[in-house]
Amino acid sequence: VVPLFSGLFGVAPAPKSSLMALVANAGPLHWNRASALASAAVTSVLGLITVWYLRRQCTLLLPVKRRCTDKEVLAEAEEVRRRYCLSEAGGFLPNDCLDRLPAEFDAWEAIASDLPRLNASKALAARVEALPVLKLGHHRSKEVLQRAYVLLGSLVHSYVHRHEVPWHCLEAGAVAETDGRSSCRKVPKALAEPWLEVCQLLRAPPVLTAA
């Protein structure tokens, strides 16, 4: 205690017998300094205790992450992932996607890249009906099939529902009106045959999807 008070009041260490005299001679400024330091120390201690308590409570409330070690469950999970083409990074989306099909399928890519304009100008039907029937041949990799699945699905749905969508409404100030005709119920052979073949190879339904 004596060294503490000596440091606070800036005096040399004093024996026990002179402690009371030292305290009595301490001025108000020294007492204010000591009081402030003591208050700061108490506040710091209480803050540390509060932080420790809150962290302990959060640790108790948070669920504990457990890792499955059952071999049968892990084997089934791997089978489900393989069957539905799931990935930890992308979920239902494939990890690697082709930007473009091989050159043999440039006719599909050309219509797909120009699809918004063809829809708006109502020229899609003529372009689709002029397509040749393209065979997949040896191009049966997973990446090629997935790209073809998305392209052909987009072309088929645009062709079938071309009368129902008011494409002209994309222009500012246009009125939402269709030409009154219903969906087309026939798909040209040039789209139907390769799309169904791709669906069969991917074991996927013939629906429109971005995945």
JSON list of N, CA and C in Angstrom, two decimals, residues 120-176:
[
{"chain": "A", "resi": 120, "resn": "ALA", "atom": "N", "xyz": [-39.33, -9.85, -80.72]},
{"chain": "A", "resi": 120, "resn": "ALA", "atom": "CA", "xyz": [-39.99, -8.56, -80.87]},
{"chain": "A", "resi": 120, "resn": "ALA", "atom": "C", "xyz": [-40.46, -8.32, -82.30]},
{"chain": "A", "resi": 121, "resn": "SER", "atom": "N", "xyz": [-39.70, -8.81, -83.27]},
{"chain": "A", "resi": 121, "resn": "SER", "atom": "CA", "xyz": [-40.06, -8.59, -84.68]},
{"chain": "A", "resi": 121, "resn": "SER", "atom": "C", "xyz": [-40.95, -9.69, -85.25]},
{"chain": "A", "resi": 122, "resn": "LYS", "atom": "N", "xyz": [-41.27, -10.67, -84.45]},
{"chain": "A", "resi": 122, "resn": "LYS", "atom": "CA", "xyz": [-42.11, -11.81, -84.86]},
{"chain": "A", "resi": 122, "resn": "LYS", "atom": "C", "xyz": [-41.48, -12.58, -86.02]},
{"chain": "A", "resi": 123, "resn": "ALA", "atom": "N", "xyz": [-40.16, -12.60, -86.05]},
{"chain": "A", "resi": 123, "resn": "ALA", "atom": "CA", "xyz": [-39.46, -13.33, -87.11]},
{"chain": "A", "resi": 123, "resn": "ALA", "atom": "C", "xyz": [-38.90, -14.66, -86.62]},
{"chain": "A", "resi": 124, "resn": "LEU", "atom": "N", "xyz": [-39.22, -15.01, -85.36]},
{"chain": "A", "resi": 124, "resn": "LEU", "atom": "CA", "xyz": [-38.65, -16.23, -84.78]},
{"chain": "A", "resi": 124, "resn": "LEU", "atom": "C", "xyz": [-39.13, -17.48, -85.51]},
{"chain": "A", "resi": 125, "resn": "ALA", "atom": "N", "xyz": [-40.42, -17.53, -85.81]},
{"chain": "A", "resi": 125, "resn": "ALA", "atom": "CA", "xyz": [-40.98, -18.74, -86.41]},
{"chain": "A", "resi": 125, "resn": "ALA", "atom": "C", "xyz": [-40.28, -19.08, -87.72]},
{"chain": "A", "resi": 126, "resn": "ALA", "atom": "N", "xyz": [-40.07, -18.08, -88.56]},
{"chain": "A", "resi": 126, "resn": "ALA", "atom": "CA", "xyz": [-39.42, -18.34, -89.86]},
{"chain": "A", "resi": 126, "resn": "ALA", "atom": "C", "xyz": [-38.00, -18.85, -89.67]},
{"chain": "A", "resi": 127, "resn": "ARG", "atom": "N", "xyz": [-37.26, -18.30, -88.71]},
{"chain": "A", "resi": 127, "resn": "ARG", "atom": "CA", "xyz": [-35.90, -18.75, -88.49]},
{"chain": "A", "resi": 127, "resn": "ARG", "atom": "C", "xyz": [-35.86, -20.16, -87.93]},
{"chain": "A", "resi": 128, "resn": "VAL", "atom": "N", "xyz": [-36.77, -20.47, -87.01]},
{"chain": "A", "resi": 128, "resn": "VAL", "atom": "CA", "xyz": [-36.80, -21.81, -86.42]},
{"chain": "A", "resi": 128, "resn": "VAL", "atom": "C", "xyz": [-37.20, -22.85, -87.45]},
{"chain": "A", "resi": 129, "resn": "GLU", "atom": "N", "xyz": [-38.21, -22.55, -88.23]},
{"chain": "A", "resi": 129, "resn": "GLU", "atom": "CA", "xyz": [-38.71, -23.52, -89.21]},
{"chain": "A", "resi": 129, "resn": "GLU", "atom": "C", "xyz": [-37.71, -23.75, -90.35]},
{"chain": "A", "resi": 130, "resn": "ALA", "atom": "N", "xyz": [-36.73, -22.87, -90.49]},
{"chain": "A", "resi": 130, "resn": "ALA", "atom": "CA", "xyz": [-35.70, -23.05, -91.51]},
{"chain": "A", "resi": 130, "resn": "ALA", "atom": "C", "xyz": [-34.48, -23.79, -90.99]},
{"chain": "A", "resi": 131, "resn": "LEU", "atom": "N", "xyz": [-34.50, -24.15, -89.71]},
{"chain": "A", "resi": 131, "resn": "LEU", "atom": "CA", "xyz": [-33.36, -24.85, -89.12]},
{"chain": "A", "resi": 131, "resn": "LEU", "atom": "C", "xyz": [-33.22, -26.26, -89.67]},
{"chain": "A", "resi": 132, "resn": "PRO", "atom": "N", "xyz": [-32.00, -26.72, -89.86]},
{"chain": "A", "resi": 132, "resn": "PRO", "atom": "CA", "xyz": [-31.81, -28.14, -90.21]},
{"chain": "A", "resi": 132, "resn": "PRO", "atom": "C", "xyz": [-31.88, -28.99, -88.93]},
{"chain": "A", "resi": 133, "resn": "VAL", "atom": "N", "xyz": [-32.13, -30.26, -89.11]},
{"chain": "A", "resi": 133, "resn": "VAL", "atom": "CA", "xyz": [-32.15, -31.18, -87.97]},
{"chain": "A", "resi": 133, "resn": "VAL", "atom": "C", "xyz": [-30.71, -31.56, -87.64]},
{"chain": "A", "resi": 134, "resn": "LEU", "atom": "N", "xyz": [-30.22, -31.09, -86.51]},
{"chain": "A", "resi": 134, "resn": "LEU", "atom": "CA", "xyz": [-28.83, -31.34, -86.12]},
{"chain": "A", "resi": 134, "resn": "LEU", "atom": "C", "xyz": [-28.76, -32.52, -85.16]},
{"chain": "A", "resi": 135, "resn": "LYS", "atom": "N", "xyz": [-27.79, -33.38, -85.38]},
{"chain": "A", "resi": 135, "resn": "LYS", "atom": "CA", "xyz": [-27.59, -34.54, -84.52]},
{"chain": "A", "resi": 135, "resn": "LYS", "atom": "C", "xyz": [-26.45, -34.26, -83.53]},
{"chain": "A", "resi": 136, "resn": "LEU", "atom": "N", "xyz": [-26.59, -34.82, -82.36]},
{"chain": "A", "resi": 136, "resn": "LEU", "atom": "CA", "xyz": [-25.54, -34.63, -81.35]},
{"chain": "A", "resi": 136, "resn": "LEU", "atom": "C", "xyz": [-24.25, -35.33, -81.74]},
{"chain": "A", "resi": 137, "resn": "GLY", "atom": "N", "xyz": [-24.38, -36.47, -82.39]},
{"chain": "A", "resi": 137, "resn": "GLY", "atom": "CA", "xyz": [-23.20, -37.22, -82.80]},
{"chain": "A", "resi": 137, "resn": "GLY", "atom": "C", "xyz": [-22.35, -37.62, -81.60]},
{"chain": "A", "resi": 138, "resn": "HIS", "atom": "N", "xyz": [-21.06, -37.34, -81.66]},
{"chain": "A", "resi": 138, "resn": "HIS", "atom": "CA", "xyz": [-20.17, -37.71, -80.56]},
{"chain": "A", "resi": 138, "resn": "HIS", "atom": "C", "xyz": [-20.09, -36.62, -79.49]},
{"chain": "A", "resi": 139, "resn": "HIS", "atom": "N", "xyz": [-20.81, -35.52, -79.70]},
{"chain": "A", "resi": 139, "resn": "HIS", "atom": "CA", "xyz": [-20.80, -34.44, -78.70]},
{"chain": "A", "resi": 139, "resn": "HIS", "atom": "C", "xyz": [-21.79, -34.77, -77.59]},
{"chain": "A", "resi": 140, "resn": "ARG", "atom": "N", "xyz": [-21.36, -35.58, -76.66]},
{"chain": "A", "resi": 140, "resn": "ARG", "atom": "CA", "xyz": [-22.27, -36.01, -75.60]},
{"chain": "A", "resi": 140, "resn": "ARG", "atom": "C", "xyz": [-21.68, -35.79, -74.20]},
{"chain": "A", "resi": 141, "resn": "SER", "atom": "N", "xyz": [-20.75, -34.89, -74.10]},
{"chain": "A", "resi": 141, "resn": "SER", "atom": "CA", "xyz": [-20.21, -34.58, -72.77]},
{"chain": "A", "resi": 141, "resn": "SER", "atom": "C", "xyz": [-21.27, -33.86, -71.96]},
{"chain": "A", "resi": 142, "resn": "LYS", "atom": "N", "xyz": [-21.10, -33.91, -70.66]},
{"chain": "A", "resi": 142, "resn": "LYS", "atom": "CA", "xyz": [-22.08, -33.31, -69.76]},
{"chain": "A", "resi": 142, "resn": "LYS", "atom": "C", "xyz": [-22.21, -31.82, -70.00]},
{"chain": "A", "resi": 143, "resn": "GLU", "atom": "N", "xyz": [-21.08, -31.13, -70.24]},
{"chain": "A", "resi": 143, "resn": "GLU", "atom": "CA", "xyz": [-21.12, -29.69, -70.45]},
{"chain": "A", "resi": 143, "resn": "GLU", "atom": "C", "xyz": [-21.87, -29.32, -71.74]},
{"chain": "A", "resi": 144, "resn": "VAL", "atom": "N", "xyz": [-21.64, -30.10, -72.80]},
{"chain": "A", "resi": 144, "resn": "VAL", "atom": "CA", "xyz": [-22.34, -29.84, -74.06]},
{"chain": "A", "resi": 144, "resn": "VAL", "atom": "C", "xyz": [-23.84, -30.09, -73.92]},
{"chain": "A", "resi": 145, "resn": "LEU", "atom": "N", "xyz": [-24.19, -31.16, -73.25]},
{"chain": "A", "resi": 145, "resn": "LEU", "atom": "CA", "xyz": [-25.61, -31.48, -73.06]},
{"chain": "A", "resi": 145, "resn": "LEU", "atom": "C", "xyz": [-26.31, -30.41, -72.23]},
{"chain": "A", "resi": 146, "resn": "GLN", "atom": "N", "xyz": [-25.66, -29.92, -71.19]},
{"chain": "A", "resi": 146, "resn": "GLN", "atom": "CA", "xyz": [-26.29, -28.89, -70.36]},
{"chain": "A", "resi": 146, "resn": "GLN", "atom": "C", "xyz": [-26.49, -27.60, -71.13]},
{"chain": "A", "resi": 147, "resn": "ARG", "atom": "N", "xyz": [-25.50, -27.22, -71.93]},
{"chain": "A", "resi": 147, "resn": "ARG", "atom": "CA", "xyz": [-25.64, -26.01, -72.75]},
{"chain": "A", "resi": 147, "resn": "ARG", "atom": "C", "xyz": [-26.76, -26.18, -73.78]},
{"chain": "A", "resi": 148, "resn": "ALA", "atom": "N", "xyz": [-26.80, -27.34, -74.43]},
{"chain": "A", "resi": 148, "resn": "ALA", "atom": "CA", "xyz": [-27.84, -27.60, -75.41]},
{"chain": "A", "resi": 148, "resn": "ALA", "atom": "C", "xyz": [-29.22, -27.64, -74.77]},
{"chain": "A", "resi": 149, "resn": "TYR", "atom": "N", "xyz": [-29.29, -28.15, -73.56]},
{"chain": "A", "resi": 149, "resn": "TYR", "atom": "CA", "xyz": [-30.56, -28.22, -72.83]},
{"chain": "A", "resi": 149, "resn": "TYR", "atom": "C", "xyz": [-31.13, -26.82, -72.59]},
{"chain": "A", "resi": 150, "resn": "VAL", "atom": "N", "xyz": [-30.29, -25.90, -72.17]},
{"chain": "A", "resi": 150, "resn": "VAL", "atom": "CA", "xyz": [-30.75, -24.53, -71.91]},
{"chain": "A", "resi": 150, "resn": "VAL", "atom": "C", "xyz": [-31.12, -23.82, -73.22]},
{"chain": "A", "resi": 151, "resn": "LEU", "atom": "N", "xyz": [-30.29, -23.96, -74.25]},
{"chain": "A", "resi": 151, "resn": "LEU", "atom": "CA", "xyz": [-30.57, -23.29, -75.52]},
{"chain": "A", "resi": 151, "resn": "LEU", "atom": "C", "xyz": [-31.85, -23.79, -76.16]},
{"chain": "A", "resi": 152, "resn": "LEU", "atom": "N", "xyz": [-31.96, -25.10, -76.29]},
{"chain": "A", "resi": 152, "resn": "LEU", "atom": "CA", "xyz": [-33.14, -25.67, -76.95]},
{"chain": "A", "resi": 152, "resn": "LEU", "atom": "C", "xyz": [-34.41, -25.40, -76.16]},
{"chain": "A", "resi": 153, "resn": "GLY", "atom": "N", "xyz": [-34.31, -25.44, -74.83]},
{"chain": "A", "resi": 153, "resn": "GLY", "atom": "CA", "xyz": [-35.47, -25.12, -74.01]},
{"chain": "A", "resi": 153, "resn": "GLY", "atom": "C", "xyz": [-35.94, -23.69, -74.22]},
{"chain": "A", "resi": 154, "resn": "SER", "atom": "N", "xyz": [-35.00, -22.77, -74.32]},
{"chain": "A", "resi": 154, "resn": "SER", "atom": "CA", "xyz": [-35.36, -21.37, -74.56]},
{"chain": "A", "resi": 154, "resn": "SER", "atom": "C", "xyz": [-36.00, -21.19, -75.94]},
{"chain": "A", "resi": 155, "resn": "LEU", "atom": "N", "xyz": [-35.42, -21.85, -76.95]},
{"chain": "A", "resi": 155, "resn": "LEU", "atom": "CA", "xyz": [-35.96, -21.72, -78.31]},
{"chain": "A", "resi": 155, "resn": "LEU", "atom": "C", "xyz": [-37.36, -22.33, -78.41]},
{"chain": "A", "resi": 156, "resn": "VAL", "atom": "N", "xyz": [-37.54, -23.50, -77.81]},
{"chain": "A", "resi": 156, "resn": "VAL", "atom": "CA", "xyz": [-38.85, -24.16, -77.88]},
{"chain": "A", "resi": 156, "resn": "VAL", "atom": "C", "xyz": [-39.92, -23.31, -77.20]},
{"chain": "A", "resi": 157, "resn": "HIS", "atom": "N", "xyz": [-39.65, -22.82, -76.00]},
{"chain": "A", "resi": 157, "resn": "HIS", "atom": "CA", "xyz": [-40.66, -22.05, -75.28]},
{"chain": "A", "resi": 157, "resn": "HIS", "atom": "C", "xyz": [-40.95, -20.72, -75.97]},
{"chain": "A", "resi": 158, "resn": "SER", "atom": "N", "xyz": [-39.93, -20.09, -76.52]},
{"chain": "A", "resi": 158, "resn": "SER", "atom": "CA", "xyz": [-40.18, -18.85, -77.26]},
{"chain": "A", "resi": 158, "resn": "SER", "atom": "C", "xyz": [-41.02, -19.12, -78.51]},
{"chain": "A", "resi": 159, "resn": "TYR", "atom": "N", "xyz": [-40.76, -20.22, -79.18]},
{"chain": "A", "resi": 159, "resn": "TYR", "atom": "CA", "xyz": [-41.52, -20.56, -80.38]},
{"chain": "A", "resi": 159, "resn": "TYR", "atom": "C", "xyz": [-42.97, -20.89, -80.03]},
{"chain": "A", "resi": 160, "resn": "VAL", "atom": "N", "xyz": [-43.17, -21.69, -78.98]},
{"chain": "A", "resi": 160, "resn": "VAL", "atom": "CA", "xyz": [-44.53, -22.13, -78.63]},
{"chain": "A", "resi": 160, "resn": "VAL", "atom": "C", "xyz": [-45.39, -20.97, -78.13]},
{"chain": "A", "resi": 161, "resn": "HIS", "atom": "N", "xyz": [-44.80, -20.07, -77.34]},
{"chain": "A", "resi": 161, "resn": "HIS", "atom": "CA", "xyz": [-45.59, -19.01, -76.71]},
{"chain": "A", "resi": 161, "resn": "HIS", "atom": "C", "xyz": [-45.39, -17.65, -77.39]},
{"chain": "A", "resi": 162, "resn": "ARG", "atom": "N", "xyz": [-44.95, -17.65, -78.63]},
{"chain": "A", "resi": 162, "resn": "ARG", "atom": "CA", "xyz": [-44.63, -16.39, -79.29]},
{"chain": "A", "resi": 162, "resn": "ARG", "atom": "C", "xyz": [-45.86, -15.52, -79.51]},
{"chain": "A", "resi": 163, "resn": "HIS", "atom": "N", "xyz": [-47.06, -16.11, -79.60]},
{"chain": "A", "resi": 163, "resn": "HIS", "atom": "CA", "xyz": [-48.27, -15.32, -79.83]},
{"chain": "A", "resi": 163, "resn": "HIS", "atom": "C", "xyz": [-48.84, -14.75, -78.53]},
{"chain": "A", "resi": 164, "resn": "GLU", "atom": "N", "xyz": [-48.42, -15.27, -77.40]},
{"chain": "A", "resi": 164, "resn": "GLU", "atom": "CA", "xyz": [-49.02, -14.86, -76.13]},
{"chain": "A", "resi": 164, "resn": "GLU", "atom": "C", "xyz": [-48.28, -13.69, -75.48]},
{"chain": "A", "resi": 165, "resn": "VAL", "atom": "N", "xyz": [-47.05, -13.50, -75.83]},
{"chain": "A", "resi": 165, "resn": "VAL", "atom": "CA", "xyz": [-46.24, -12.47, -75.17]},
{"chain": "A", "resi": 165, "resn": "VAL", "atom": "C", "xyz": [-46.26, -11.19, -75.98]},
{"chain": "A", "resi": 166, "resn": "PRO", "atom": "N", "xyz": [-46.66, -10.07, -75.35]},
{"chain": "A", "resi": 166, "resn": "PRO", "atom": "CA", "xyz": [-46.67, -8.78, -76.07]},
{"chain": "A", "resi": 166, "resn": "PRO", "atom": "C", "xyz": [-45.26, -8.19, -76.13]},
{"chain": "A", "resi": 167, "resn": "TRP", "atom": "N", "xyz": [-44.46, -8.71, -77.04]},
{"chain": "A", "resi": 167, "resn": "TRP", "atom": "CA", "xyz": [-43.07, -8.27, -77.11]},
{"chain": "A", "resi": 167, "resn": "TRP", "atom": "C", "xyz": [-42.94, -6.79, -77.43]},
{"chain": "A", "resi": 168, "resn": "HIS", "atom": "N", "xyz": [-43.93, -6.25, -78.14]},
{"chain": "A", "resi": 168, "resn": "HIS", "atom": "CA", "xyz": [-43.85, -4.84, -78.50]},
{"chain": "A", "resi": 168, "resn": "HIS", "atom": "C", "xyz": [-43.95, -3.93, -77.28]},
{"chain": "A", "resi": 169, "resn": "CYS", "atom": "N", "xyz": [-44.39, -4.50, -76.14]},
{"chain": "A", "resi": 169, "resn": "CYS", "atom": "CA", "xyz": [-44.51, -3.69, -74.92]},
{"chain": "A", "resi": 169, "resn": "CYS", "atom": "C", "xyz": [-43.14, -3.36, -74.33]},
{"chain": "A", "resi": 170, "resn": "LEU", "atom": "N", "xyz": [-42.09, -3.93, -74.88]},
{"chain": "A", "resi": 170, "resn": "LEU", "atom": "CA", "xyz": [-40.77, -3.56, -74.42]},
{"chain": "A", "resi": 170, "resn": "LEU", "atom": "C", "xyz": [-40.45, -2.12, -74.80]},
{"chain": "A", "resi": 171, "resn": "GLU", "atom": "N", "xyz": [-41.17, -1.59, -75.78]},
{"chain": "A", "resi": 171, "resn": "GLU", "atom": "CA", "xyz": [-40.95, -0.21, -76.19]},
{"chain": "A", "resi": 171, "resn": "GLU", "atom": "C", "xyz": [-41.72, 0.72, -75.27]},
{"chain": "A", "resi": 172, "resn": "ALA", "atom": "N", "xyz": [-41.17, 1.87, -75.02]},
{"chain": "A", "resi": 172, "resn": "ALA", "atom": "CA", "xyz": [-41.79, 2.83, -74.10]},
{"chain": "A", "resi": 172, "resn": "ALA", "atom": "C", "xyz": [-43.13, 3.31, -74.65]},
{"chain": "A", "resi": 173, "resn": "GLY", "atom": "N", "xyz": [-44.14, 3.33, -73.76]},
{"chain": "A", "resi": 173, "resn": "GLY", "atom": "CA", "xyz": [-45.45, 3.84, -74.14]},
{"chain": "A", "resi": 173, "resn": "GLY", "atom": "C", "xyz": [-46.33, 2.87, -74.88]},
{"chain": "A", "resi": 174, "resn": "ALA", "atom": "N", "xyz": [-45.89, 1.62, -75.08]},
{"chain": "A", "resi": 174, "resn": "ALA", "atom": "CA", "xyz": [-46.70, 0.65, -75.82]},
{"chain": "A", "resi": 174, "resn": "ALA", "atom": "C", "xyz": [-47.82, 0.11, -74.94]},
{"chain": "A", "resi": 175, "resn": "VAL", "atom": "N", "xyz": [-48.91, -0.33, -75.57]},
{"chain": "A", "resi": 175, "resn": "VAL", "atom": "CA", "xyz": [-50.05, -0.89, -74.86]},
{"chain": "A", "resi": 175, "resn": "VAL", "atom": "C", "xyz": [-49.94, -2.41, -74.87]},
{"chain": "A", "resi": 176, "resn": "ALA", "atom": "N", "xyz": [-50.22, -3.05, -73.73]},
{"chain": "A", "resi": 176, "resn": "ALA", "atom": "CA", "xyz": [-50.08, -4.50, -73.60]},
{"chain": "A", "resi": 176, "resn": "ALA", "atom": "C", "xyz": [-51.23, -5.21, -74.30]}
]
